[in-house]
């Protein structure tokens, strides 16, 4: 969002990536989510007459529907456009059209640069609904889910097993800043981006969290409070799936691997899941699986985020 009038308690203009929210703002979203989830009736007119533009370059079930529902449940509404964002005109022109019609832009893009460019040219808030590098709205819901389940975040061991992808990046950045112990287990060659890891390490050190990287799934999962995985091939990487299925096999979350976590450990997945690949039916249906709580919380956290950014 290209503007200069920061509100004293809330400075963030956009959520182009996780670090757009300070630690205080992150905690504010979590606190407000708790209230919105407990007393939704208090917020039914909070964004009366406000509209969102949803732009999707890739498919979505959860993100699209929860943003559409979130703005409606706050008294506003949304319009959705599916397809390439900058095929017919430059991103800067797209941004300067949309800001004339709606009070916010939610975009799922092939490249992070498209979200950054939308934010650079738009005077209304821009929210990242997943890019190749980040999935900050997912991480907000995941962190909220962990806080609900354990009553705290600092000191928890969160093990992400699989691809060092967009979801891993966002979780790592939020966990590091909230005093958690984040472990990432990936095959060789599928690690998180070094520049994002460097930033995560710096933030972890500042906030009492720790980051650990390994190629051994069992090392990451042992003693974990939460075990998280995501698809082995993200949207756009489907042609790599046969190779990835072979390479990632030792990283499948199955009952043998999950048994190494704490007895109260939760199983997490952003969904959609490919049962039989990164996880099994048994683990998806495990009594400690919180995957549908995470999906539900996408709605509540995004309502809080919209209240903060558009309110
Ligand atoms: N987890 C998530 O973002 O799901 P969708 O791709 O269905 O939006
Ligand atoms: N890493 C996955 C997440 C889907 C919600 C992807 O980018 O396709």
Coordinates of C-alpha atoms and ligand atoms in Angstrom, one line a residue:
X1 CA 0.0 0.0 0.0
X2 CA 1.6 3.2 -1.2
X3 CA 0.7 5.7 1.6
X4 CA 2.2 7.4 4.5
X5 CA -0.1 7.8 7.5
X6 CA 0.9 5.1 10.1
X7 CA -1.6 4.6 12.9
X8 CA 0.2 4.8 16.2
X9 CA -0.6 1.2 17.4
X10 CA -0.8 -0.5 14.1
X11 CA 1.8 0.4 11.5
X12 CA 1.4 -2.4 8.9
X13 CA -0.2 -1.3 5.6
X14 CA -0.1 -4.6 3.9
X15 CA 0.7 -8.3 4.4
X16 CA 2.9 -8.9 1.4
X17 CA 4.9 -11.3 3.5
X18 CA 5.1 -12.4 7.2
X19 CA 7.5 -9.7 8.2
X20 CA 5.2 -6.9 7.3
X21 CA 3.7 -7.5 10.7
X22 CA 5.8 -6.7 13.7
X23 CA 5.8 -9.1 16.7
X24 CA 3.4 -6.8 18.5
X25 CA 1.1 -6.7 15.4
X26 CA 1.3 -10.5 15.1
X27 CA 0.3 -10.9 18.7
X28 CA -2.5 -8.3 18.2
X29 CA -3.9 -10.4 15.3
X30 CA -3.8 -13.5 17.5
X31 CA -5.6 -11.7 20.3
X32 CA -8.2 -10.2 18.1
X33 CA -8.8 -13.6 16.4
X34 CA -9.6 -15.0 19.8
X35 CA -12.3 -12.3 20.3
X36 CA -13.7 -12.6 16.8
X37 CA -14.0 -16.4 17.0
X38 CA -15.7 -16.2 20.5
X39 CA -18.1 -13.4 19.7
X40 CA -18.6 -13.1 15.9
X41 CA -21.8 -11.2 16.4
X42 CA -19.9 -8.2 17.7
X43 CA -18.2 -7.7 14.3
X44 CA -21.1 -8.2 11.8
X45 CA -21.1 -4.5 10.8
X46 CA -17.4 -3.7 11.4
X47 CA -16.5 -3.4 7.7
X48 CA -19.9 -2.3 6.5
X49 CA -19.8 -1.2 2.8
X50 CA -16.1 -2.3 2.4
X51 CA -15.1 -4.4 -0.6
X52 CA -12.2 -6.7 -1.4
X53 CA -10.8 -7.7 -4.7
X54 CA -9.6 -11.3 -4.8
X55 CA -7.1 -12.1 -7.5
X56 CA -6.1 -15.8 -8.1
X57 CA -3.4 -16.9 -10.5
X58 CA -3.6 -20.4 -9.0
X59 CA -6.4 -22.7 -7.7
X60 CA -7.8 -22.3 -4.1
X61 CA -10.5 -23.8 -1.9
X62 CA -9.7 -22.6 1.6
X63 CA -8.1 -19.2 1.0
X64 CA -10.7 -18.0 -1.5
X65 CA -13.7 -19.2 0.4
X66 CA -12.5 -18.0 3.8
X67 CA -11.7 -14.5 2.4
X68 CA -15.1 -14.3 0.7
X69 CA -16.8 -15.4 3.9
X70 CA -14.6 -13.2 6.2
X71 CA -15.4 -9.9 4.5
X72 CA -19.2 -10.9 4.2
X73 CA -19.3 -11.8 7.9
X74 CA -17.8 -8.3 8.7
X75 CA -20.5 -6.5 6.7
X76 CA -18.6 -6.1 3.4
X77 CA -18.4 -8.1 0.2
X78 CA -15.8 -9.2 -2.4
X79 CA -15.3 -9.7 -6.1
X80 CA -13.0 -12.4 -7.5
X81 CA -10.9 -12.5 -10.7
X82 CA -9.2 -15.8 -11.6
X83 CA -6.3 -16.0 -14.1
X84 CA -3.0 -14.4 -14.9
X85 CA -2.8 -10.9 -13.3
X86 CA -0.5 -9.2 -15.7
X87 CA -1.3 -10.8 -19.1
X88 CA -3.3 -7.9 -20.5
X89 CA -1.7 -4.9 -18.8
X90 CA 1.1 -4.1 -16.4
X91 CA 0.7 -4.9 -12.7
X92 CA 0.9 -1.2 -11.8
X93 CA -2.2 -0.6 -14.0
X94 CA -4.1 -3.4 -12.4
X95 CA -3.3 -2.0 -9.0
X96 CA -4.4 1.5 -9.9
X97 CA -7.7 0.3 -11.3
X98 CA -8.6 -1.9 -8.4
X99 CA -7.9 0.8 -5.7
X100 CA -10.6 2.9 -7.3
X101 CA -13.2 0.2 -6.7
X102 CA -12.4 -1.7 -3.6
X103 CA -10.7 -1.1 -0.2
X104 CA -8.3 -4.1 -0.3
X105 CA -6.6 -6.5 -2.6
X106 CA -6.0 -10.2 -1.8
X107 CA -3.7 -11.9 -4.3
X108 CA -2.4 -15.4 -4.9
X109 CA 0.4 -15.2 -7.4
X110 CA 2.9 -17.3 -9.2
X111 CA 5.7 -14.9 -8.2
X112 CA 6.2 -12.9 -5.0
X113 CA 7.3 -10.0 -7.2
X114 CA 3.7 -9.6 -8.5
X115 CA 2.5 -9.1 -4.9
X116 CA 5.3 -6.7 -4.1
X117 CA 4.5 -4.7 -7.2
X118 CA 0.8 -4.6 -6.4
X119 CA 1.6 -3.2 -3.0
X120 CA 4.1 -0.7 -4.5
X121 CA 1.4 0.8 -6.7
X122 CA -1.8 0.4 -4.6
X123 CA -3.1 2.9 -2.1
X124 CA -5.2 0.2 -0.5
X125 CA -3.8 -2.8 1.5
X126 CA -2.5 -5.8 -0.3
X127 CA -2.6 -9.2 1.3
X128 CA -0.5 -12.2 0.1
X129 CA -2.8 -15.2 -0.4
X130 CA 0.2 -17.4 -1.3
X131 CA 3.1 -16.9 -3.6
X132 CA 6.1 -19.0 -4.5
X133 CA 7.9 -17.7 -1.4
X134 CA 5.3 -17.2 1.4
X135 CA 1.9 -18.1 2.7
X136 CA 1.5 -15.6 5.6
X137 CA -2.3 -16.1 6.0
X138 CA -1.8 -19.8 6.5
X139 CA 0.9 -19.2 9.1
X140 CA -1.4 -16.9 11.0
X141 CA -4.0 -19.6 11.3
X142 CA -1.5 -22.3 12.1
X143 CA 0.1 -20.2 14.9
X144 CA -3.4 -19.4 16.3
X145 CA -4.3 -23.1 16.2
X146 CA -1.1 -24.0 18.2
X147 CA -1.9 -21.3 20.7
X148 CA -5.4 -22.7 21.1
X149 CA -4.2 -26.2 21.6
X150 CA -1.3 -25.6 23.9
X151 CA -2.3 -22.3 25.6
X152 CA 1.1 -20.8 24.7
X153 CA 3.7 -20.6 21.9
X154 CA 7.1 -19.8 23.4
X155 CA 9.0 -23.0 24.0
X156 CA 7.0 -25.3 21.7
X157 CA 9.0 -27.5 19.3
X158 CA 7.4 -27.3 15.8
X159 CA 8.8 -29.8 13.3
X160 CA 8.1 -29.1 9.6
X161 CA 9.0 -32.2 7.5
X162 CA 9.2 -32.2 3.7
X163 CA 9.8 -29.4 1.2
X164 CA 11.5 -26.1 2.3
X165 CA 8.6 -24.3 0.5
X166 CA 6.4 -21.2 0.9
X167 CA 4.5 -22.6 3.9
X168 CA 7.7 -23.6 5.6
X169 CA 9.2 -20.1 5.1
X170 CA 6.1 -18.4 6.6
X171 CA 5.9 -20.7 9.6
X172 CA 9.6 -20.4 10.2
X173 CA 9.5 -16.6 10.3
X174 CA 6.5 -16.4 12.6
X175 CA 7.7 -19.3 14.9
X176 CA 11.1 -17.7 15.2
X177 CA 9.6 -14.4 16.3
X178 CA 7.3 -16.0 18.9
X179 CA 10.0 -17.8 20.8
X180 CA 9.3 -21.3 19.4
X181 CA 11.8 -23.9 18.4
X182 CA 11.4 -24.5 14.7
X183 CA 12.9 -27.6 13.1
X184 CA 12.9 -28.1 9.3
X185 CA 13.7 -31.5 7.9
X186 CA 14.1 -31.7 4.1
X187 CA 15.9 -33.8 1.6
X188 CA 19.2 -32.5 0.4
X189 CA 18.6 -29.9 -2.3
X190 CA 15.1 -29.0 -1.1
X191 CA 16.1 -26.8 1.8
X192 CA 14.5 -23.4 2.6
X193 CA 15.9 -20.3 0.8
X194 CA 19.2 -19.3 2.4
X195 CA 18.2 -15.5 2.6
X196 CA 15.0 -16.3 4.4
X197 CA 16.8 -18.7 6.8
X198 CA 19.3 -15.9 7.5
X199 CA 16.5 -13.5 8.4
X200 CA 14.8 -16.2 10.4
X201 CA 18.0 -16.9 12.4
X202 CA 18.4 -13.2 13.2
X203 CA 14.8 -12.8 14.3
X204 CA 14.9 -16.0 16.4
X205 CA 18.0 -14.7 18.2
X206 CA 16.2 -11.4 19.0
X207 CA 13.0 -13.1 20.2
X208 CA 14.1 -16.2 22.2
X209 CA 13.3 -18.7 19.4
X210 CA 15.6 -21.2 17.7
X211 CA 15.9 -22.6 14.2
X212 CA 17.3 -26.0 13.3
X213 CA 17.9 -27.6 9.9
X214 CA 18.4 -31.3 9.2
X215 CA 18.1 -33.9 6.5
X216 CA 16.8 -36.5 9.0
X217 CA 13.1 -36.5 9.5
X218 CA 13.3 -38.5 12.8
X219 CA 15.7 -35.9 14.3
X220 CA 13.2 -33.1 13.7
X221 CA 10.1 -35.0 14.9
X222 CA 11.6 -36.4 18.1
X223 CA 10.0 -34.7 21.1
X224 CA 8.0 -32.3 18.9
X225 CA 4.8 -30.6 20.1
X226 CA 3.6 -30.3 16.6
X227 CA 4.5 -32.1 13.4
X228 CA 3.7 -30.3 10.1
X229 CA 3.9 -31.3 6.5
X230 CA 2.8 -30.0 3.1
X231 CA 2.6 -31.5 -0.4
X232 CA 5.9 -32.6 -1.9
X233 CA 5.2 -30.7 -5.2
X234 CA 3.6 -27.3 -4.8
X235 CA 1.2 -25.8 -7.4
X236 CA 3.3 -25.3 -10.6
X237 CA 5.8 -28.1 -9.7
X238 CA 3.4 -31.0 -10.7
X239 CA 5.8 -32.1 -13.5
X240 CA 8.4 -32.8 -10.8
X241 CA 6.1 -35.1 -8.8
X242 CA 7.4 -38.5 -9.9
X243 CA 11.0 -37.6 -8.9
X244 CA 9.9 -35.9 -5.7
X245 CA 7.8 -38.9 -4.7
X246 CA 10.9 -41.0 -4.8
X247 CA 13.2 -38.4 -3.1
X248 CA 10.7 -37.4 -0.3
X249 CA 9.6 -40.9 0.6
X250 CA 11.6 -41.0 3.9
X251 CA 9.9 -37.8 4.9
X252 CA 6.3 -39.2 4.9
X253 CA 4.5 -38.5 8.2
X254 CA 3.2 -42.0 9.1
X255 CA 2.5 -43.6 12.4
X256 CA 6.1 -44.8 12.8
X257 CA 7.5 -41.3 12.4
X258 CA 4.7 -39.5 14.3
X259 CA 5.3 -41.9 17.3
X260 CA 8.6 -40.1 17.9
X261 CA 6.9 -36.9 18.7
X262 CA 5.4 -36.2 22.2
X263 CA 2.3 -38.2 23.1
X264 CA 0.2 -35.0 23.1
X265 CA 1.8 -33.8 19.7
X266 CA -0.6 -32.5 17.1
X267 CA -0.4 -33.3 13.4
X268 CA -0.7 -30.3 11.1
X269 CA -1.1 -29.8 7.3
X270 CA -2.2 -26.6 5.4
X271 CA -4.2 -28.8 3.0
X272 CA -4.9 -29.9 0.3
X273 CA -3.2 -33.2 1.4
X274 CA -2.1 -36.0 -0.9
X275 CA -2.9 -39.0 1.3
X276 CA -0.4 -41.7 0.7
X277 CA 2.4 -39.3 -0.2
X278 CA 3.5 -36.7 2.4
X279 CA 1.1 -38.3 5.0
X280 CA -1.1 -41.3 5.4
X281 CA -4.8 -41.7 5.9
X282 CA -4.2 -42.9 9.4
X283 CA -2.3 -39.7 10.4
X284 CA -4.8 -37.4 8.7
X285 CA -7.6 -39.1 10.7
X286 CA -5.5 -39.4 13.9
X287 CA -7.2 -38.1 17.1
X288 CA -4.3 -35.6 17.4
X289 CA -4.8 -34.3 13.8
X290 CA -5.8 -30.6 13.8
X291 CA -5.9 -30.1 10.1
X292 CA -9.6 -29.1 10.0
X293 CA -9.1 -26.8 13.0
X294 CA -6.4 -25.1 11.0
X295 CA -8.8 -24.8 8.0
X296 CA -11.5 -23.3 10.3
X297 CA -9.1 -20.9 11.8
X298 CA -8.2 -19.5 8.4
X299 CA -11.6 -17.8 8.6
X300 CA -11.2 -16.3 12.0
X301 CA -7.6 -15.1 11.6
X302 CA -8.4 -13.5 8.3
X303 CA -11.4 -11.7 9.8
X304 CA -9.0 -10.3 12.4
X305 CA -6.4 -9.4 9.8
X306 CA -9.1 -7.5 7.7
X307 CA -10.2 -5.6 10.8
X308 CA -6.7 -4.5 11.4
X309 CA -5.8 -3.6 7.9
X310 CA -9.1 -2.2 6.6
X311 CA -10.7 -1.1 9.8
Ligands
LIG1 N1 -4.2 -24.1 2.5 C1 -4.6 -23.3 1.5 O1 -4.1 -22.2 1.2 O2 -5.6 -24.0 0.8 P1 -6.1 -23.5 -0.7 O3 -5.0 -23.7 -1.6 O4 -7.3 -24.4 -0.9 O5 -6.5 -22.1 -0.6
LIG2 N1 3.0 -25.4 -0.9 C1 1.6 -25.5 -1.4 C2 0.6 -24.9 -0.5 C3 -0.8 -25.0 -0.9 C4 -1.7 -24.4 0.1 C5 1.6 -24.8 -2.8 O1 2.2 -23.8 -2.9 O2 0.9 -25.4 -3.7

